[in-house]
PDB file of N, CA and C in Angstrom:
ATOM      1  N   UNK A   1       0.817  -1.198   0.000  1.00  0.00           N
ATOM      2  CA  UNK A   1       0.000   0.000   0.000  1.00  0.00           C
ATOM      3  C   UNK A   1       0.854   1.252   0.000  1.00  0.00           C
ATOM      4  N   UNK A   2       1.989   1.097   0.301  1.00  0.00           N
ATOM      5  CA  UNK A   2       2.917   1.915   0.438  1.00  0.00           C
ATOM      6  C   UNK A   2       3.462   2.882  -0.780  1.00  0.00           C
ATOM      7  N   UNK A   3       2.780   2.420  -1.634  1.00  0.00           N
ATOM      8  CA  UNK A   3       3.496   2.686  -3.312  1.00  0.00           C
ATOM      9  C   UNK A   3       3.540   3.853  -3.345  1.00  0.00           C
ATOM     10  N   UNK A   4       2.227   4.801  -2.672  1.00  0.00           N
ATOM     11  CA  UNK A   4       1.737   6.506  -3.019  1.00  0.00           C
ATOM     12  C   UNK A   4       2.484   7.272  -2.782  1.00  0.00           C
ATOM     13  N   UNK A   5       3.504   6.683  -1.239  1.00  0.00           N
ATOM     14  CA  UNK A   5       4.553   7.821  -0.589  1.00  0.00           C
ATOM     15  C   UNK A   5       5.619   7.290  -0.444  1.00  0.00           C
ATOM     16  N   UNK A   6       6.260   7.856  -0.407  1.00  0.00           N
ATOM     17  CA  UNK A   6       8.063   8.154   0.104  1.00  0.00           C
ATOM     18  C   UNK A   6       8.675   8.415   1.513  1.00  0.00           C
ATOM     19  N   UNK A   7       8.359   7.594   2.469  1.00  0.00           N
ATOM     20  CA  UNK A   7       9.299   8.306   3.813  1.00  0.00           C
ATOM     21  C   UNK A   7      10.870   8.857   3.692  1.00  0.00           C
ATOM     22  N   UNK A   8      10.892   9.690   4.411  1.00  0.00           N
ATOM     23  CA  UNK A   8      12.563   9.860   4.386  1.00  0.00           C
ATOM     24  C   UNK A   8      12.644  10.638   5.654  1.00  0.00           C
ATOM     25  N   UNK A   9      14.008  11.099   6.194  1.00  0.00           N
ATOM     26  CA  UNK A   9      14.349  11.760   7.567  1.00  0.00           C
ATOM     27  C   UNK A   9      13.519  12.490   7.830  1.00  0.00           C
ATOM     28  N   UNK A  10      12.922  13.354   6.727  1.00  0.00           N
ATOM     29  CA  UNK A  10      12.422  14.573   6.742  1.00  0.00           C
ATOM     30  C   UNK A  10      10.726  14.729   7.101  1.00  0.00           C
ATOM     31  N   UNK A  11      10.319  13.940   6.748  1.00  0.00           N
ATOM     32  CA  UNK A  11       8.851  13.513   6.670  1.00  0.00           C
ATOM     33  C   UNK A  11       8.211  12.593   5.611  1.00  0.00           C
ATOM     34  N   UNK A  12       7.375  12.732   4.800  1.00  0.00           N
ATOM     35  CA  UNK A  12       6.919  11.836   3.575  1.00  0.00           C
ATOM     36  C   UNK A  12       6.668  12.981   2.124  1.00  0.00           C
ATOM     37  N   UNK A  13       6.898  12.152   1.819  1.00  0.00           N
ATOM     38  CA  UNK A  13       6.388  12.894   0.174  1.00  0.00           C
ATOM     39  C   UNK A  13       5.413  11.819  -0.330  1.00  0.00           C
ATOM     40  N   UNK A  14       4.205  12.670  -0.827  1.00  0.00           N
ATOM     41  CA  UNK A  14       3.024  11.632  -1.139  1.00  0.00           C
ATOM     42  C   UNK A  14       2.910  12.509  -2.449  1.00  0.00           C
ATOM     43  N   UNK A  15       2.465  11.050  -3.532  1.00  0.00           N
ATOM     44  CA  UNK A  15       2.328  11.613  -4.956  1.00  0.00           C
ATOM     45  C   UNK A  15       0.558  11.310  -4.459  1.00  0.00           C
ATOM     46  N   UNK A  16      -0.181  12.768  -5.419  1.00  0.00           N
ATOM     47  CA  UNK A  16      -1.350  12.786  -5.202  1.00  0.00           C
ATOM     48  C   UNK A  16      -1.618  13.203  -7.054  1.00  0.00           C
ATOM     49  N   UNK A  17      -3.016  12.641  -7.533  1.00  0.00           N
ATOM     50  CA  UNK A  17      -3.581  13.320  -8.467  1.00  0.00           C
ATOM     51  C   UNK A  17      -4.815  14.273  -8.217  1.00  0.00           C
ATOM     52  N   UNK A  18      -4.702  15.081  -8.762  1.00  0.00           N
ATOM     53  CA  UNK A  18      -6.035  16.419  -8.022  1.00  0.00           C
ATOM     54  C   UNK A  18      -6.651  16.578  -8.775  1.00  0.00           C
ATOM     55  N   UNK A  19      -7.993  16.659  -8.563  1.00  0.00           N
ATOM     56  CA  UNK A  19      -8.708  16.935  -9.611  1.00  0.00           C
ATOM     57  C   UNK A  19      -9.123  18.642  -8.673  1.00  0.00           C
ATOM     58  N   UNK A  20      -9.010  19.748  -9.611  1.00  0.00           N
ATOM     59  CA  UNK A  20      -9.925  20.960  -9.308  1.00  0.00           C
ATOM     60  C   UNK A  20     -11.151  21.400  -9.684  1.00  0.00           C
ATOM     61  N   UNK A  21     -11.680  22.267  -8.916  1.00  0.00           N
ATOM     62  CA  UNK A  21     -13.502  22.680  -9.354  1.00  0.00           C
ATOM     63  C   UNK A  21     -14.183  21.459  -9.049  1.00  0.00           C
ATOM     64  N   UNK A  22     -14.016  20.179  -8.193  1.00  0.00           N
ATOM     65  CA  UNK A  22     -14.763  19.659  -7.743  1.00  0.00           C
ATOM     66  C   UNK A  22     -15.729  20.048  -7.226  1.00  0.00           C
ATOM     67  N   UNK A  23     -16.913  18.798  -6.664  1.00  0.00           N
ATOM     68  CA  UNK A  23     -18.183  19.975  -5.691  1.00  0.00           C
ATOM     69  C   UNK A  23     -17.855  19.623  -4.098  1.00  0.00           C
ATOM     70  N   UNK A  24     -17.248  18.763  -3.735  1.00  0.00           N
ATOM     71  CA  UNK A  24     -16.475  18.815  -2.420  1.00  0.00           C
ATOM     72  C   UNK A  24     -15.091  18.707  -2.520  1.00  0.00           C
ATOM     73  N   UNK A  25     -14.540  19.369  -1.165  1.00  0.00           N
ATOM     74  CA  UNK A  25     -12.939  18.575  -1.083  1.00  0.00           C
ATOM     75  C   UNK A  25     -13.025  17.168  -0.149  1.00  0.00           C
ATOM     76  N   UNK A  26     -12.699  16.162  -0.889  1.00  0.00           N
ATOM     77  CA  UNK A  26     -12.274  15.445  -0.904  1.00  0.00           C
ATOM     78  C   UNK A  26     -11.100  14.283  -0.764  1.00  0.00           C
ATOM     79  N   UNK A  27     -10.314  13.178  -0.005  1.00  0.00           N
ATOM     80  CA  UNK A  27      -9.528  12.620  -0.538  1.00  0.00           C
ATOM     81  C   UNK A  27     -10.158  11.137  -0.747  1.00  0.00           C
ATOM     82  N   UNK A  28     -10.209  10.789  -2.620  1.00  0.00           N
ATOM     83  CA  UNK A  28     -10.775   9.756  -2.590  1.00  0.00           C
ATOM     84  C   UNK A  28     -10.756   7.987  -2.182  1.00  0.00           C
ATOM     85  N   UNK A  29      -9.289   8.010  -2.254  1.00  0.00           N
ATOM     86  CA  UNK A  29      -8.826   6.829  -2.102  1.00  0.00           C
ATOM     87  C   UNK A  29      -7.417   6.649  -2.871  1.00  0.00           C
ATOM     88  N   UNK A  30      -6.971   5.504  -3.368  1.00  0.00           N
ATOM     89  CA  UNK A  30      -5.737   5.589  -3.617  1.00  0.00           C
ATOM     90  C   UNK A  30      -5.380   4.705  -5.594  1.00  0.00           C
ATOM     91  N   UNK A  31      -5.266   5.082  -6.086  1.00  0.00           N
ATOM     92  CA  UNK A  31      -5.458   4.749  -7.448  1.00  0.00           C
ATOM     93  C   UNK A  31      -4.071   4.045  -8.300  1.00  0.00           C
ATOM     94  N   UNK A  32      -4.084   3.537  -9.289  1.00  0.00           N
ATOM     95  CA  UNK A  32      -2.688   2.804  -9.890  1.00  0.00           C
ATOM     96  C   UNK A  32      -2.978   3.191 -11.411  1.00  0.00           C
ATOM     97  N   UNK A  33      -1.370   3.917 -11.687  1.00  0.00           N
ATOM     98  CA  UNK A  33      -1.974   4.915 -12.994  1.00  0.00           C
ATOM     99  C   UNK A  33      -1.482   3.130 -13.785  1.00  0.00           C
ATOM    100  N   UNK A  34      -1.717   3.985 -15.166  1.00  0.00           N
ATOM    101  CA  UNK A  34      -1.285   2.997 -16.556  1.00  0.00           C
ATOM    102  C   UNK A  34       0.560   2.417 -16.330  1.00  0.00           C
ATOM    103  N   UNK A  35       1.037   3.132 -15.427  1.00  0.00           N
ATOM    104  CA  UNK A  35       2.309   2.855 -15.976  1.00  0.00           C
ATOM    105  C   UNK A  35       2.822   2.266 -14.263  1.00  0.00           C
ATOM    106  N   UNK A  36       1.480   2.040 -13.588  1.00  0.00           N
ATOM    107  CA  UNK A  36       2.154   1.339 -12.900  1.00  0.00           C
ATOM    108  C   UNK A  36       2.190   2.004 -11.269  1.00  0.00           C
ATOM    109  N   UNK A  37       2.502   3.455 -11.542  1.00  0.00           N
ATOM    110  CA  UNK A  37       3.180   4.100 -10.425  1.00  0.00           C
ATOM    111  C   UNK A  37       1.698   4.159  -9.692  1.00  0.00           C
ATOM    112  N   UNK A  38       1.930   4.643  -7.878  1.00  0.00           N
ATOM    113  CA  UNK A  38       0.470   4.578  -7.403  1.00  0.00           C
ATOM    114  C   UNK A  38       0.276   6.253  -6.776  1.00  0.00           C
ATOM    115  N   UNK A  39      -0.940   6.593  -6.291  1.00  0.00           N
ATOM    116  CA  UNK A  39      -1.395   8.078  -6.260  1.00  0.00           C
ATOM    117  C   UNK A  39      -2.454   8.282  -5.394  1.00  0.00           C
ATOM    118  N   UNK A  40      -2.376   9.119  -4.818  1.00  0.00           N
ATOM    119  CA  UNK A  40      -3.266   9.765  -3.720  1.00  0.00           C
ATOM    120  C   UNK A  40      -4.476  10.490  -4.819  1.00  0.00           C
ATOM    121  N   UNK A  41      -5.750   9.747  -4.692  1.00  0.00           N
ATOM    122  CA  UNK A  41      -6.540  10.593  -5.378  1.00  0.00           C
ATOM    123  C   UNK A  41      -7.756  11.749  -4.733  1.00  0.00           C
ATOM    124  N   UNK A  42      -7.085  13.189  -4.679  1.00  0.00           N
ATOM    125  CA  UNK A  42      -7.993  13.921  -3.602  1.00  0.00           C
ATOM    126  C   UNK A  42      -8.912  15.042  -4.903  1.00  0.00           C
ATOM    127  N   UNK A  43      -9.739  15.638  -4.465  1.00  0.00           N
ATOM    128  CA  UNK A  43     -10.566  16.791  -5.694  1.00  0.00           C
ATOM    129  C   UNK A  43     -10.857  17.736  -4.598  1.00  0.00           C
ATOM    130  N   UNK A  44     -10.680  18.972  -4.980  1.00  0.00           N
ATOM    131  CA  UNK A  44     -10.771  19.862  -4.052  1.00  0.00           C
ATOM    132  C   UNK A  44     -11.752  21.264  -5.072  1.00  0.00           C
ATOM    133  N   UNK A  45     -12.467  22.347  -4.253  1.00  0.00           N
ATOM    134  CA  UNK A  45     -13.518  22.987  -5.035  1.00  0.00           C
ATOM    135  C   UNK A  45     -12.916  23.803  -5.599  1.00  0.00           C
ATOM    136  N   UNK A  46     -11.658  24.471  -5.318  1.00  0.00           N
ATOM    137  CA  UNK A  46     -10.852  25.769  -5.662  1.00  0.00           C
ATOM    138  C   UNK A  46     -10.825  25.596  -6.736  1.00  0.00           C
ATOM    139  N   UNK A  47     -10.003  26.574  -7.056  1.00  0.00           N
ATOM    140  CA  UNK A  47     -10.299  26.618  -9.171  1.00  0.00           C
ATOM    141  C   UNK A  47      -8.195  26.386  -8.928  1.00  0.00           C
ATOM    142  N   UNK A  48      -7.708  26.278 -10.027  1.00  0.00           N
ATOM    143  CA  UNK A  48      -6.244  26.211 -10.446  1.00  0.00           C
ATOM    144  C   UNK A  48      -5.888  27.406 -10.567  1.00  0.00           C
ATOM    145  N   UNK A  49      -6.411  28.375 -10.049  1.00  0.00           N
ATOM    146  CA  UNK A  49      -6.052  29.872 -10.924  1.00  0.00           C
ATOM    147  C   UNK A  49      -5.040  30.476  -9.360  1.00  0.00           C
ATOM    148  N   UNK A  50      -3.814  31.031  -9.419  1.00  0.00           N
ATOM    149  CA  UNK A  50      -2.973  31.680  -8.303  1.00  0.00           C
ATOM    150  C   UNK A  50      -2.568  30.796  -7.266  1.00  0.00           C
ATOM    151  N   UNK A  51      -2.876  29.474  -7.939  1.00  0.00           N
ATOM    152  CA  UNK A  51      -2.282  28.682  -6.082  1.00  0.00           C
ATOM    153  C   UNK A  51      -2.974  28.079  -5.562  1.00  0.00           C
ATOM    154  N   UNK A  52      -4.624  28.403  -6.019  1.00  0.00           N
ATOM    155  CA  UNK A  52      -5.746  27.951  -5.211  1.00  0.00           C
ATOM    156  C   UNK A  52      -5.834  26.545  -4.605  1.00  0.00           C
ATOM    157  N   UNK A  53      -6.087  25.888  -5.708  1.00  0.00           N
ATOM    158  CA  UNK A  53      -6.286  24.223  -5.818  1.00  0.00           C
ATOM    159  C   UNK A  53      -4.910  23.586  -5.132  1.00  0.00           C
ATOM    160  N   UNK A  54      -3.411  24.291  -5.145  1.00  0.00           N
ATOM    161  CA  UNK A  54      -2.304  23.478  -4.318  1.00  0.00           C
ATOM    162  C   UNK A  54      -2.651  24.168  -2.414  1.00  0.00           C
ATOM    163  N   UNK A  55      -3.526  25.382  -2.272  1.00  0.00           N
ATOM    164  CA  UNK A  55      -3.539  25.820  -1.055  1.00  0.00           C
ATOM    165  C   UNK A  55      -4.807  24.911  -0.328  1.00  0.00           C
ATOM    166  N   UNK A  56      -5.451  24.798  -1.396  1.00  0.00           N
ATOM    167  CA  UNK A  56      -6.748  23.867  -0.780  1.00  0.00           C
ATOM    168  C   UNK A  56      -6.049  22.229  -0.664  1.00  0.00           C
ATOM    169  N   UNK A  57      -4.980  21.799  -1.007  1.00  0.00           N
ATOM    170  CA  UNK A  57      -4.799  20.688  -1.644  1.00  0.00           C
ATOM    171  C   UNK A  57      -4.278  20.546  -0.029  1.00  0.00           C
ATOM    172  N   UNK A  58      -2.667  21.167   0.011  1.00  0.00           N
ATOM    173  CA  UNK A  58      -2.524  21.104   1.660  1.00  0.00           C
ATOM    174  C   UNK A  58      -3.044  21.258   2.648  1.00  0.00           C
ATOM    175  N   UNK A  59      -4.387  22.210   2.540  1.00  0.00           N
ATOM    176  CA  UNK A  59      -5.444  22.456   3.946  1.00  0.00           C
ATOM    177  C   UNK A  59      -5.535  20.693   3.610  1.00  0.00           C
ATOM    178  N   UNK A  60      -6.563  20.098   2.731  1.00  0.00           N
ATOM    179  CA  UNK A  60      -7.025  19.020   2.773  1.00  0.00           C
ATOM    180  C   UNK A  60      -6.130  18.037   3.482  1.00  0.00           C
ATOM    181  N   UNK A  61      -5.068  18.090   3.261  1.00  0.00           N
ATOM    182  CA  UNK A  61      -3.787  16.753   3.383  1.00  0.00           C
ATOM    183  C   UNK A  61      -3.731  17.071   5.313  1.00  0.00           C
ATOM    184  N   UNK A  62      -3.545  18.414   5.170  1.00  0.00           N
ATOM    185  CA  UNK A  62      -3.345  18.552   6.695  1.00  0.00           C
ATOM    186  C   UNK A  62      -4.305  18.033   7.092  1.00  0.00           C
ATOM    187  N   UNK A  63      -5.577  17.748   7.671  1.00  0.00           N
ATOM    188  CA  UNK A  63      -6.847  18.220   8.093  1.00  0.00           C
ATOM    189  C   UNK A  63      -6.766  16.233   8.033  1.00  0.00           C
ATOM    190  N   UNK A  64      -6.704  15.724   7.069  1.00  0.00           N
ATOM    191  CA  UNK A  64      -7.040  14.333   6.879  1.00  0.00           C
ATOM    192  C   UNK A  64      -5.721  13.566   7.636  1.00  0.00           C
ATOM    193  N   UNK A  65      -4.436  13.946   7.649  1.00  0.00           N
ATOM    194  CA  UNK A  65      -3.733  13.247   8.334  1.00  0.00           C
ATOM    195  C   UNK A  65      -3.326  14.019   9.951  1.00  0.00           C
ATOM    196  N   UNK A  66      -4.269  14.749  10.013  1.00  0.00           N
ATOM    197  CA  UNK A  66      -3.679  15.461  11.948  1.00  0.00           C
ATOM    198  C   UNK A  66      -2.696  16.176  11.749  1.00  0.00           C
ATOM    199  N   UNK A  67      -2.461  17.113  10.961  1.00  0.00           N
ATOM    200  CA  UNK A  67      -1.352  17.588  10.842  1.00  0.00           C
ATOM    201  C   UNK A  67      -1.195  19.349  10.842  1.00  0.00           C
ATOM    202  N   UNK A  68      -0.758  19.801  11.175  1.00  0.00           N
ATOM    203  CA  UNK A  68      -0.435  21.478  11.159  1.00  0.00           C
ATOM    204  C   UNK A  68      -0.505  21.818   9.847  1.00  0.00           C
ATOM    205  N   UNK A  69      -1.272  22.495   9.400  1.00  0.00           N
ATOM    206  CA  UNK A  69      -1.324  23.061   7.909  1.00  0.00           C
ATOM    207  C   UNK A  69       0.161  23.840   7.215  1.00  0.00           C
ATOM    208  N   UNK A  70       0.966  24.253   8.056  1.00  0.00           N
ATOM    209  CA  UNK A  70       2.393  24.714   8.122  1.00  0.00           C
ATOM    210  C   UNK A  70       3.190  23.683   7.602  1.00  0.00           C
ATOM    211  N   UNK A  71       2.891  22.528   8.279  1.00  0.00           N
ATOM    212  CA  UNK A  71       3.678  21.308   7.451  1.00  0.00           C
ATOM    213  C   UNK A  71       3.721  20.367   6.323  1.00  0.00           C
ATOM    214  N   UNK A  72       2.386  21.044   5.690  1.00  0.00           N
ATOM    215  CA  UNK A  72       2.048  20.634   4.654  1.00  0.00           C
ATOM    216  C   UNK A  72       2.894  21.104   3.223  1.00  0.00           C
ATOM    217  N   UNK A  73       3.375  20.779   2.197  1.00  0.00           N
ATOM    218  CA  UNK A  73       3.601  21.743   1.209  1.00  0.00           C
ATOM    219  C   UNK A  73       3.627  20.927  -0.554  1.00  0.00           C
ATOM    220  N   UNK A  74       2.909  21.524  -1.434  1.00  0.00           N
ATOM    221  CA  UNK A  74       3.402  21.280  -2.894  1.00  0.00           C
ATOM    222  C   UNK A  74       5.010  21.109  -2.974  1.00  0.00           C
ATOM    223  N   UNK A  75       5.245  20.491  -3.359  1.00  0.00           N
ATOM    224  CA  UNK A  75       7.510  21.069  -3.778  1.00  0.00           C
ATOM    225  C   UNK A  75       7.195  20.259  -5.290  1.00  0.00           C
ATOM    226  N   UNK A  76       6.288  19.691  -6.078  1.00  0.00           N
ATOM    227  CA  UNK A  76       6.601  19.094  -7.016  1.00  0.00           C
ATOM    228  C   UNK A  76       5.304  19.178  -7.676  1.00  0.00           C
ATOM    229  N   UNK A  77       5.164  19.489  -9.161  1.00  0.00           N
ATOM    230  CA  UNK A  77       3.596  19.504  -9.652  1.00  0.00           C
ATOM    231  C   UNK A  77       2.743  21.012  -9.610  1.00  0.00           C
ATOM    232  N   UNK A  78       3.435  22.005  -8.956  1.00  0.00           N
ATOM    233  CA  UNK A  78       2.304  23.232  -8.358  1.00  0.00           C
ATOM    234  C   UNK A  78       1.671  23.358  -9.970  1.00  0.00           C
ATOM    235  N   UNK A  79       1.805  23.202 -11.550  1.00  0.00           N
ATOM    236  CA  UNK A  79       0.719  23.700 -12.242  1.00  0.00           C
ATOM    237  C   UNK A  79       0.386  22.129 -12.602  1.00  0.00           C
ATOM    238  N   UNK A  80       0.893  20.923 -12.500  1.00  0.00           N
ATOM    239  CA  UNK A  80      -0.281  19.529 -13.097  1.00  0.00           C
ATOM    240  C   UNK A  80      -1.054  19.690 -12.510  1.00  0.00           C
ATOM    241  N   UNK A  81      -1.694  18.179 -12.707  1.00  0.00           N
ATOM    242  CA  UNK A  81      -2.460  17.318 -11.558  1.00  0.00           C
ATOM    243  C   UNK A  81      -1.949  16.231 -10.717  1.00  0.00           C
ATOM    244  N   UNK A  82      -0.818  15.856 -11.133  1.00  0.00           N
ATOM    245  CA  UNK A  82      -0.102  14.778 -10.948  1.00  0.00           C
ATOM    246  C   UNK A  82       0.860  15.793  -9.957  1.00  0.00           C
ATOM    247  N   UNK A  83       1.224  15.696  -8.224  1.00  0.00           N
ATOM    248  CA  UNK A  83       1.276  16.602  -7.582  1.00  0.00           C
ATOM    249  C   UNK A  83       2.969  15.517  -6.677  1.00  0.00           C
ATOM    250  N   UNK A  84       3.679  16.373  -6.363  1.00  0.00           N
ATOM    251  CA  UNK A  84       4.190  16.012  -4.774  1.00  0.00           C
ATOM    252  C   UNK A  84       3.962  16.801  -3.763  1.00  0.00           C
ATOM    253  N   UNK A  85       3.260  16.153  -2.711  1.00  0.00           N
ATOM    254  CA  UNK A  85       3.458  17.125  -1.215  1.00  0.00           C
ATOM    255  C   UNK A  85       3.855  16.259  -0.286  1.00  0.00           C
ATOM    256  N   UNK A  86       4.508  17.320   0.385  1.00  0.00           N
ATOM    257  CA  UNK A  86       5.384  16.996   1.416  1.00  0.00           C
ATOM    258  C   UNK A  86       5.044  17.250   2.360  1.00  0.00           C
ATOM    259  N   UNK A  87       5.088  16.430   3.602  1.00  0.00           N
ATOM    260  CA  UNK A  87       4.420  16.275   5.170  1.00  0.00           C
ATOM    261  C   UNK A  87       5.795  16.316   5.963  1.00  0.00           C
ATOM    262  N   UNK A  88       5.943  17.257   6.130  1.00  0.00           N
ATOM    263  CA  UNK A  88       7.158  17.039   7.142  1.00  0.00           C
ATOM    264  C   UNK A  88       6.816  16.870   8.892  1.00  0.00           C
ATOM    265  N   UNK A  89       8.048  16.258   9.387  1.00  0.00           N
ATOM    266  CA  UNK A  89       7.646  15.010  10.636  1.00  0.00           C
ATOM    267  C   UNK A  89       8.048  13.776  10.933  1.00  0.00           C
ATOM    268  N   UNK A  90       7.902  13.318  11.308  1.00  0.00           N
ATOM    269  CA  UNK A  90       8.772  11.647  11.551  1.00  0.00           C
ATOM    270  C   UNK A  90       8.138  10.984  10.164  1.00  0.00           C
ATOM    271  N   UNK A  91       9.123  10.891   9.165  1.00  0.00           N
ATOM    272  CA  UNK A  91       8.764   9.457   8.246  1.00  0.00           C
ATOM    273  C   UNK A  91       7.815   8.554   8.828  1.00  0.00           C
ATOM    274  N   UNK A  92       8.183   7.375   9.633  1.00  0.00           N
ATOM    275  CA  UNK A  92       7.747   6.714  10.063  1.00  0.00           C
ATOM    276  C   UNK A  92       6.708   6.480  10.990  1.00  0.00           C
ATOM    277  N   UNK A  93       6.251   7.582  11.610  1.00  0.00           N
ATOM    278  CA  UNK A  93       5.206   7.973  12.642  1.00  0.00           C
ATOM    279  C   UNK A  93       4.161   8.209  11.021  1.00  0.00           C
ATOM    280  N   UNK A  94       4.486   8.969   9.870  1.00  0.00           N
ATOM    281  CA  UNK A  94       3.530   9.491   9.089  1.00  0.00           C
ATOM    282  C   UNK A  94       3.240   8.220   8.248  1.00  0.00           C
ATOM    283  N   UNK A  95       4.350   7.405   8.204  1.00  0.00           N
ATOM    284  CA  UNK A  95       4.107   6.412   6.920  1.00  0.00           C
ATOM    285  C   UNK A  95       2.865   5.085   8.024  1.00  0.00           C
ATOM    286  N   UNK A  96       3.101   5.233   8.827  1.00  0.00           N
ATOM    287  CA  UNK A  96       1.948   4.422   9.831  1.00  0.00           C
ATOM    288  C   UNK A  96       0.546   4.842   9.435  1.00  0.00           C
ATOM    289  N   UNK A  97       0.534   6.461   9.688  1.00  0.00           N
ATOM    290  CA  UNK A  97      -0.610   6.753   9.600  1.00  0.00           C
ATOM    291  C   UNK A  97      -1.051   6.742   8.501  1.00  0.00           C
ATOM    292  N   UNK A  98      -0.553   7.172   7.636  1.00  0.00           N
ATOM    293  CA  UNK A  98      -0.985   7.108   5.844  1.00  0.00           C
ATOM    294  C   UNK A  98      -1.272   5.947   5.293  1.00  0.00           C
ATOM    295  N   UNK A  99      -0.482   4.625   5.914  1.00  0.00           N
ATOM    296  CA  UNK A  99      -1.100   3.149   5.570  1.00  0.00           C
ATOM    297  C   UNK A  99      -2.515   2.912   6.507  1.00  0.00           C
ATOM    298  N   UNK A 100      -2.740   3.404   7.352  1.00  0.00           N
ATOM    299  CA  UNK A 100      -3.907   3.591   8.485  1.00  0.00           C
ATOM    300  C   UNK A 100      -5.194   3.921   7.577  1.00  0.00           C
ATOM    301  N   UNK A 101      -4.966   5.679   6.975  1.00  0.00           N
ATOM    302  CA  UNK A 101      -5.829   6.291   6.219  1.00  0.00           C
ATOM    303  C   UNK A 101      -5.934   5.820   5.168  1.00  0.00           C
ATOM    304  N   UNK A 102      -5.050   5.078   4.433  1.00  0.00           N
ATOM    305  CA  UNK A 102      -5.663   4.484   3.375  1.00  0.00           C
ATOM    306  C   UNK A 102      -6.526   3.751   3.244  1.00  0.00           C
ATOM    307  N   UNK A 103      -6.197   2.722   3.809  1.00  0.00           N
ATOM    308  CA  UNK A 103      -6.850   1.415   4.660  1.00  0.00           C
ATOM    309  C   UNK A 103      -8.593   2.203   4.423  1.00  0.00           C
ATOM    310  N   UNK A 104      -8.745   2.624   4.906  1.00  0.00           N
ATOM    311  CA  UNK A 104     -10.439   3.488   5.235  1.00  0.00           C
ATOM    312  C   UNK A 104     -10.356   4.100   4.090  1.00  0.00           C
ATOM    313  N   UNK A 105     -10.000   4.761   3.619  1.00  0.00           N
ATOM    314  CA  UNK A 105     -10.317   6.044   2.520  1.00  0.00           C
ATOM    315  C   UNK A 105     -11.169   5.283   1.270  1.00  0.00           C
ATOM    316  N   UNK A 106     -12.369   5.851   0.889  1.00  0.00           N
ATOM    317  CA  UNK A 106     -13.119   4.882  -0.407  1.00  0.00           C
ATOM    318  C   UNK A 106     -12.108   4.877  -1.858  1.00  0.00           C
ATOM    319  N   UNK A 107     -12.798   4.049  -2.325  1.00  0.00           N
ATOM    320  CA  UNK A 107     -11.863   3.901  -3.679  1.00  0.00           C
ATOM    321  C   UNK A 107     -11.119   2.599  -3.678  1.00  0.00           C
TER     322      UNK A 107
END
């Protein structure tokens, strides 16, 4: 289940796909593209226009894993959909919980 994120010293890096202008924010569950690689699939209402959809993207990430919205951040993706954010924090305290939340999350 582990495929979506990356632990390291620093915290996790989770690959997410976003969909924007959804009608809720959302994180849907966890998806396996064509080529294999795996993805956090969240949709959030903001539009893509100034930042929106990556500022809503980290409220969401924070909010769903207990986390300080401060520690949340885009570093990879800010104009795709195909996204990296980064949770900084114990790797391993986060990679627990993220196999936890998956576990539950629909999809």
């Amino acid at each position: 289940m582990s495929g979506f994120y990356r632990a390291h010293d620093k915290g996790v890096d989770i690959h997410v796909r976003l969909t924007p202008r959804s009608s809720k924010d959302a994180v849907e569950g966890i998806e396996t593209a064509s080529d294999g690689r795996s993805h956090l699939v969240a949709r959030v209402r903001a539009v893509p226009e100034k930042g929106g959809a990556n500022t809503a993207l980290e409220k969401l990430l924070a909010g769903w894993l207990g986390v300080a919205r401060s520690d949340v951040s885009v570093v990879a993706g800010g104009t795709s959909r195909l996204k990296t954010v980064r949770v900084a924090g114990s790797g391993a305290e986060l990679a627990v919980r993220l196999d936890e939340l998956a576990k539950r999350a629909p999809g």
